[in-house]
CSV table of C-alpha atoms in Angstrom, one decimal:
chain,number,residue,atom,x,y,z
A,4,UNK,CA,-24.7,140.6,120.5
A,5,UNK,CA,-22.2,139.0,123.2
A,6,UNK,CA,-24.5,137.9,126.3
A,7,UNK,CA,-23.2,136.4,129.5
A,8,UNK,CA,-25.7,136.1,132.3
A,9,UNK,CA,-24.6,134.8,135.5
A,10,UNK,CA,-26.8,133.3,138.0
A,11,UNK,CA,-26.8,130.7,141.5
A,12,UNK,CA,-25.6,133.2,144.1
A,13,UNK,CA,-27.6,134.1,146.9
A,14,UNK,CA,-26.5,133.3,151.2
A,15,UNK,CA,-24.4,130.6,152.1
A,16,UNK,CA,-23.4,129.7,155.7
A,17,UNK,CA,-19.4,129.3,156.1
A,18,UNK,CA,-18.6,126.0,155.1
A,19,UNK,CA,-21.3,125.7,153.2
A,20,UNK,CA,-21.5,125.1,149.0
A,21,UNK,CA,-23.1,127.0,146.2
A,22,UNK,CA,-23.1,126.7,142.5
A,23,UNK,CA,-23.2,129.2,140.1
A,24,UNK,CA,-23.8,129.3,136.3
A,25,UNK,CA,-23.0,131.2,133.2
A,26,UNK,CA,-24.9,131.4,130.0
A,27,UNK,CA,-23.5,132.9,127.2
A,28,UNK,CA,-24.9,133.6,123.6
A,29,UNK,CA,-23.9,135.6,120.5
A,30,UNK,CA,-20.5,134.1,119.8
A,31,UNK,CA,-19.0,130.5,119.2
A,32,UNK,CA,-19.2,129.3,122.9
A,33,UNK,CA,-16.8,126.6,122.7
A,34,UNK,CA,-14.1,128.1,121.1
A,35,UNK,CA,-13.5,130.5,123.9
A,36,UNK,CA,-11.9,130.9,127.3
A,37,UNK,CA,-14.8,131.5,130.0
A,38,UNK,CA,-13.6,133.0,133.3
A,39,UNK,CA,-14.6,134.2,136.7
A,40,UNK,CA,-13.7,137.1,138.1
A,41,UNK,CA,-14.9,138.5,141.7
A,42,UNK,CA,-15.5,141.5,143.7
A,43,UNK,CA,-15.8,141.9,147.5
A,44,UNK,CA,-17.3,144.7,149.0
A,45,UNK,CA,-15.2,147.6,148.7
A,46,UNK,CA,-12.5,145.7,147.2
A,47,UNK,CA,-11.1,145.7,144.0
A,48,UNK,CA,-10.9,143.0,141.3
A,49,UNK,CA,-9.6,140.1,141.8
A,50,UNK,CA,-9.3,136.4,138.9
A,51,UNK,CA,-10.8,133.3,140.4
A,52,UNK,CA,-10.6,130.8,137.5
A,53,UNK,CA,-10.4,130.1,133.6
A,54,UNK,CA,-11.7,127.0,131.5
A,55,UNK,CA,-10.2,127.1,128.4
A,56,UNK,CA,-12.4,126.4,125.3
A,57,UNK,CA,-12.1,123.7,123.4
A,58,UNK,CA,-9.2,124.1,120.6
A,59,UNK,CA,-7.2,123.8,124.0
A,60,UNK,CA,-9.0,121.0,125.6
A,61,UNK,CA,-10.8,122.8,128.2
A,62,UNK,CA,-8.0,122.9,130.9
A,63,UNK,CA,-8.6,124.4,134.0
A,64,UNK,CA,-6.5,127.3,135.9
A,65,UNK,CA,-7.3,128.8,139.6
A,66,UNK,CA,-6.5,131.4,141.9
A,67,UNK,CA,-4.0,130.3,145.0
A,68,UNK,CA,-7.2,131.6,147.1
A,69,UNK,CA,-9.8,129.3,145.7
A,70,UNK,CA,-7.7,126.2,144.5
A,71,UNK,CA,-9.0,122.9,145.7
A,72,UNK,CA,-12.3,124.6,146.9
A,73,UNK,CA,-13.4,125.7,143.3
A,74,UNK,CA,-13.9,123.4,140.2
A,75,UNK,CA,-15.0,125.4,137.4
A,76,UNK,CA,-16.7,123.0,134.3
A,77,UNK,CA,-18.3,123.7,131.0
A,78,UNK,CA,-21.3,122.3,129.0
A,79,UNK,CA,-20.8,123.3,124.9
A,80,UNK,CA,-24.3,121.7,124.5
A,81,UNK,CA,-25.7,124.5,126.6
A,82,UNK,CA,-23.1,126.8,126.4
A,83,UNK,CA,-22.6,127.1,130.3
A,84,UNK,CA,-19.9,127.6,132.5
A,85,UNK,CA,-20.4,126.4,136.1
A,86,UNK,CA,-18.6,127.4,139.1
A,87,UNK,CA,-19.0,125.0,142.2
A,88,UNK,CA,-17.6,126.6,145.0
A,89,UNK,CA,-16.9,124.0,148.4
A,90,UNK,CA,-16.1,125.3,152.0
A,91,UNK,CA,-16.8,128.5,151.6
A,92,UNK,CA,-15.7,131.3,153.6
A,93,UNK,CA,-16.5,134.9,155.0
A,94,UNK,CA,-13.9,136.2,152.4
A,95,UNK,CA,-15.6,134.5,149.2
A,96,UNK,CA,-18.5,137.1,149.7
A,97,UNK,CA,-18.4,138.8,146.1
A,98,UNK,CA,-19.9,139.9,143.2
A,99,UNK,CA,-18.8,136.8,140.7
A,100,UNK,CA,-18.7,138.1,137.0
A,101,UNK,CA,-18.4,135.4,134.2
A,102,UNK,CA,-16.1,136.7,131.4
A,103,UNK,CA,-15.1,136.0,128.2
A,104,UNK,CA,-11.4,136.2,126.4
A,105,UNK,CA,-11.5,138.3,123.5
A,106,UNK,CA,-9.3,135.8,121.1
A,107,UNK,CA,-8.6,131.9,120.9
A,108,UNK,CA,-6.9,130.4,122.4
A,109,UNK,CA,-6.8,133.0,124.8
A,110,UNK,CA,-6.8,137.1,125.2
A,111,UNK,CA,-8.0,139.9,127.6
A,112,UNK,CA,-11.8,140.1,129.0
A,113,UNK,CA,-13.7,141.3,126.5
A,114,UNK,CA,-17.0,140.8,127.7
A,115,UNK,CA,-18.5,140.6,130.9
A,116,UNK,CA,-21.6,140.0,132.8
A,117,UNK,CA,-23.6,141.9,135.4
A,118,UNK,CA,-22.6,139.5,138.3
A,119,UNK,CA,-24.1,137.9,140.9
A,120,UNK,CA,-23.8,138.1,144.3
A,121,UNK,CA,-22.6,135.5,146.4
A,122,UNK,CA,-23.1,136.3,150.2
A,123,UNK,CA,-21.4,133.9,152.9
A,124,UNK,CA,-22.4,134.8,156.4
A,125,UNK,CA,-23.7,133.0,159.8
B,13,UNK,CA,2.0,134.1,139.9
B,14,UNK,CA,2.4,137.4,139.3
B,15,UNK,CA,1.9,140.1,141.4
B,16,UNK,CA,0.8,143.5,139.5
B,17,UNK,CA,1.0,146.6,142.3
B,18,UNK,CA,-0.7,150.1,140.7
B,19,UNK,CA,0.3,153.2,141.5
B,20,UNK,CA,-0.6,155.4,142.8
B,21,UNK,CA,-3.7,154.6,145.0
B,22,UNK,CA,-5.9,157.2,144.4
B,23,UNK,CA,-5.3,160.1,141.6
B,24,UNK,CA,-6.8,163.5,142.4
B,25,UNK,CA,-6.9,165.3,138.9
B,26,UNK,CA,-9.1,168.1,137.0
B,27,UNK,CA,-10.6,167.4,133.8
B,28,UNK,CA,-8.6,168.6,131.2
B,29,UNK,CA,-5.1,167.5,132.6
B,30,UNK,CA,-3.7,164.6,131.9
B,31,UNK,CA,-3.3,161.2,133.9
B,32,UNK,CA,-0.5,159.0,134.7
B,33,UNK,CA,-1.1,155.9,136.1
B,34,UNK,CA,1.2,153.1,136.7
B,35,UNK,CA,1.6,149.0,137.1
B,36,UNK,CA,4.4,147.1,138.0
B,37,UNK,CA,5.0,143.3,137.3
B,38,UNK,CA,6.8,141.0,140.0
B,39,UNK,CA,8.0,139.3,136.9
B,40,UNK,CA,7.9,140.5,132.8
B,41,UNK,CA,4.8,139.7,131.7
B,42,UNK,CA,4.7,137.3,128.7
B,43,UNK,CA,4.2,138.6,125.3
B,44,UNK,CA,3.1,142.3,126.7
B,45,UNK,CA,-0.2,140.4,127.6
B,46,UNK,CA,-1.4,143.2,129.8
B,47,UNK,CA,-4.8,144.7,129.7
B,48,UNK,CA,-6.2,148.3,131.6
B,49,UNK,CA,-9.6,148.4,132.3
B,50,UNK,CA,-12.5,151.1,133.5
B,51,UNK,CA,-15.0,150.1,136.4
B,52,UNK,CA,-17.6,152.3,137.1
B,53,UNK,CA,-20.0,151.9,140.5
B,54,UNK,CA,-22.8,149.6,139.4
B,55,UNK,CA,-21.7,148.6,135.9
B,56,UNK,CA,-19.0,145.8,134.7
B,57,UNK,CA,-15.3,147.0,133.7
B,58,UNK,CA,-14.9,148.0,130.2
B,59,UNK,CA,-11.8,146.8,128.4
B,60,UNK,CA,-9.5,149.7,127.1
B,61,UNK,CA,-6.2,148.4,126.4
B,62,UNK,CA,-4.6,145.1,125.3
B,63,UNK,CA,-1.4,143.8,124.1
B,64,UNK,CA,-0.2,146.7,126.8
B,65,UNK,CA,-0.6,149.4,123.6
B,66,UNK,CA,-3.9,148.6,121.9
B,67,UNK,CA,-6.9,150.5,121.7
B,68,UNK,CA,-10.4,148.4,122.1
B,69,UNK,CA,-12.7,149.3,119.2
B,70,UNK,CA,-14.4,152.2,120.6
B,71,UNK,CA,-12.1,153.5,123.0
B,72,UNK,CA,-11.6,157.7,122.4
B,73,UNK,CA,-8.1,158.3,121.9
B,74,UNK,CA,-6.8,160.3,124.6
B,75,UNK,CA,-6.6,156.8,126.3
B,76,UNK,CA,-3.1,155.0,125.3
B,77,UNK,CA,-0.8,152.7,127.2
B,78,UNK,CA,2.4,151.6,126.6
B,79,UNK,CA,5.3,149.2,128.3
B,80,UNK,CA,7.3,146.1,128.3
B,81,UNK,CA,8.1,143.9,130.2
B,82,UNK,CA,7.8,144.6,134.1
B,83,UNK,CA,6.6,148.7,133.7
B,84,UNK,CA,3.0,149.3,131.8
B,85,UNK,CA,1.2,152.7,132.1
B,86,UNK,CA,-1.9,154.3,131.1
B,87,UNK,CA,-2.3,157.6,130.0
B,88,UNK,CA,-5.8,159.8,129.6
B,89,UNK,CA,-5.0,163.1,128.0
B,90,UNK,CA,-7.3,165.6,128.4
B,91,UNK,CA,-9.7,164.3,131.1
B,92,UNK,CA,-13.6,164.0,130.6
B,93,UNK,CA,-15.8,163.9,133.2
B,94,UNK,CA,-16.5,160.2,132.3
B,95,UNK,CA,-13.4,159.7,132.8
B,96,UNK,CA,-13.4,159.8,136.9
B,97,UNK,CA,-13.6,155.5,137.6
B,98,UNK,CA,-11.0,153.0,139.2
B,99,UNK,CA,-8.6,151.7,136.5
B,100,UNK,CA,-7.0,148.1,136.6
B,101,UNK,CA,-4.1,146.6,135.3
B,102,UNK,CA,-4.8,143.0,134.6
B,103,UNK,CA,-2.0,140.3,132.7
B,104,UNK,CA,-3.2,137.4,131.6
B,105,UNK,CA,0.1,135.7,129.9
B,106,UNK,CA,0.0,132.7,132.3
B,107,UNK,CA,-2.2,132.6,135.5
B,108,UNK,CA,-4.3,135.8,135.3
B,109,UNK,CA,-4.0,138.6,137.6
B,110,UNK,CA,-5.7,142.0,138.5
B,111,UNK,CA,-3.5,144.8,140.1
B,112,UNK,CA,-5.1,146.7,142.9
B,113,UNK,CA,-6.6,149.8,141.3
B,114,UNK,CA,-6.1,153.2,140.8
B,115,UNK,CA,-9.2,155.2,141.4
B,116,UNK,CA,-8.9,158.4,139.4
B,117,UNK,CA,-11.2,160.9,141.2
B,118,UNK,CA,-11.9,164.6,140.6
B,119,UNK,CA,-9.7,167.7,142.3
């Protein structure tokens, strides 16, 4: 069974830094495309940022909204995904889900996790 | 990037009848690589659709999209209560992107 659990959120002041993680289990982690996907309060989905697995070197894409705040990274040993997040502002406050492609090199979101909640606030 | 824009906003339907809902690309979308998805309060979205026409393992069959290029739609013949959620159109051909939503709620 696919497993992604998502943890690391919790209150942030503006400006401030958090770091979340994602462990996954139940398929061949480093093959895959791991993303992060978020939803504000009320809001609708919206793509934050993919690392590609590792038949395609593990490149890194991000969202116009979080680029050059966001550095997404991966660990195959522990099959992890982390998301560190920099400067953060009012508008990051989401639910982050960690999701997987459904096919290498890449393919929809198959899988997701539960979330967690990342709250930035004064 | 590409922007997807759903239509309409909100879909005000009886079970039974059938569902139309729409997505446009700001630019054709490589290789059809455009997803719908279900999100229900409290629970993660479900994949339904990929490759703009194919049905996830599992998925009932009244659910079927279709479309190329710019113009995608879902369809959901013959409503089920379960059906009720907020749909997304998502591509993810180049830098991934979500459309807005639909929410599909009950008449």
């Amino acid at each position: 069974e696919v497993v992604l659990l998502e943890s690391g959120g919790g209150l942030v002041h503006p400006g401030g830094s958090l770091r979340l993680s994602c462990t996954a289990s139940g398929f061949t982690f480093s093959d895959y495309p791991i993303n992060w996907v978020r939803q504000a309060p009320g809001k609708g989905l919206e793509y934050v940022s993919t690392i590609s697995g590792s038949t395609t070197g593990g490149q890194r894409a991000y969202a116009e909204s979080v680029r050059g705040r966001f550095t997404v990274s991966r660990d195959d040993s522990k099959n992890t995904v982390s998301l560190q997040m920099y400067n953060l502002r009012d508008e990051d406050t989401a639910l982050y889900y960690c999701v997987k492609d459904m096919f290498v090199p890449w393919g929809a979101f198959d899988m997701w996790g539960q979330g967690t909640m990342v709250t930035v606030s004064s | 990037e590409i922007v997807l824009t759903q239509s309409p906003g909100t879909l005000s339907l009886s079970p039974g009848e059938r569902a139309t809902l729409s997505c446009r690309a700001s630019q054709s979308v490589s290789d059809n690589s455009l997803a719908w998805y279900q999100h229900k309060p409290g629970q993660a979205p479900r994949l339904l659709i990929y490759s703009a026409s194919i049905r996830t393992t599992g998925i009932p069959d009244r659910f079927s999209g279709s479309g190329s290029g710019t113009d995608f739609t879902l369809t959901i013949s013959g409503l089920e209560p379960e059906d009720f959620a907020v749909y997304y159109c998502q591509q993810y051909g180049g830098l991934r992107s979500f459309g807005q939503g639909t929410k599909l709620e009950i008449k």
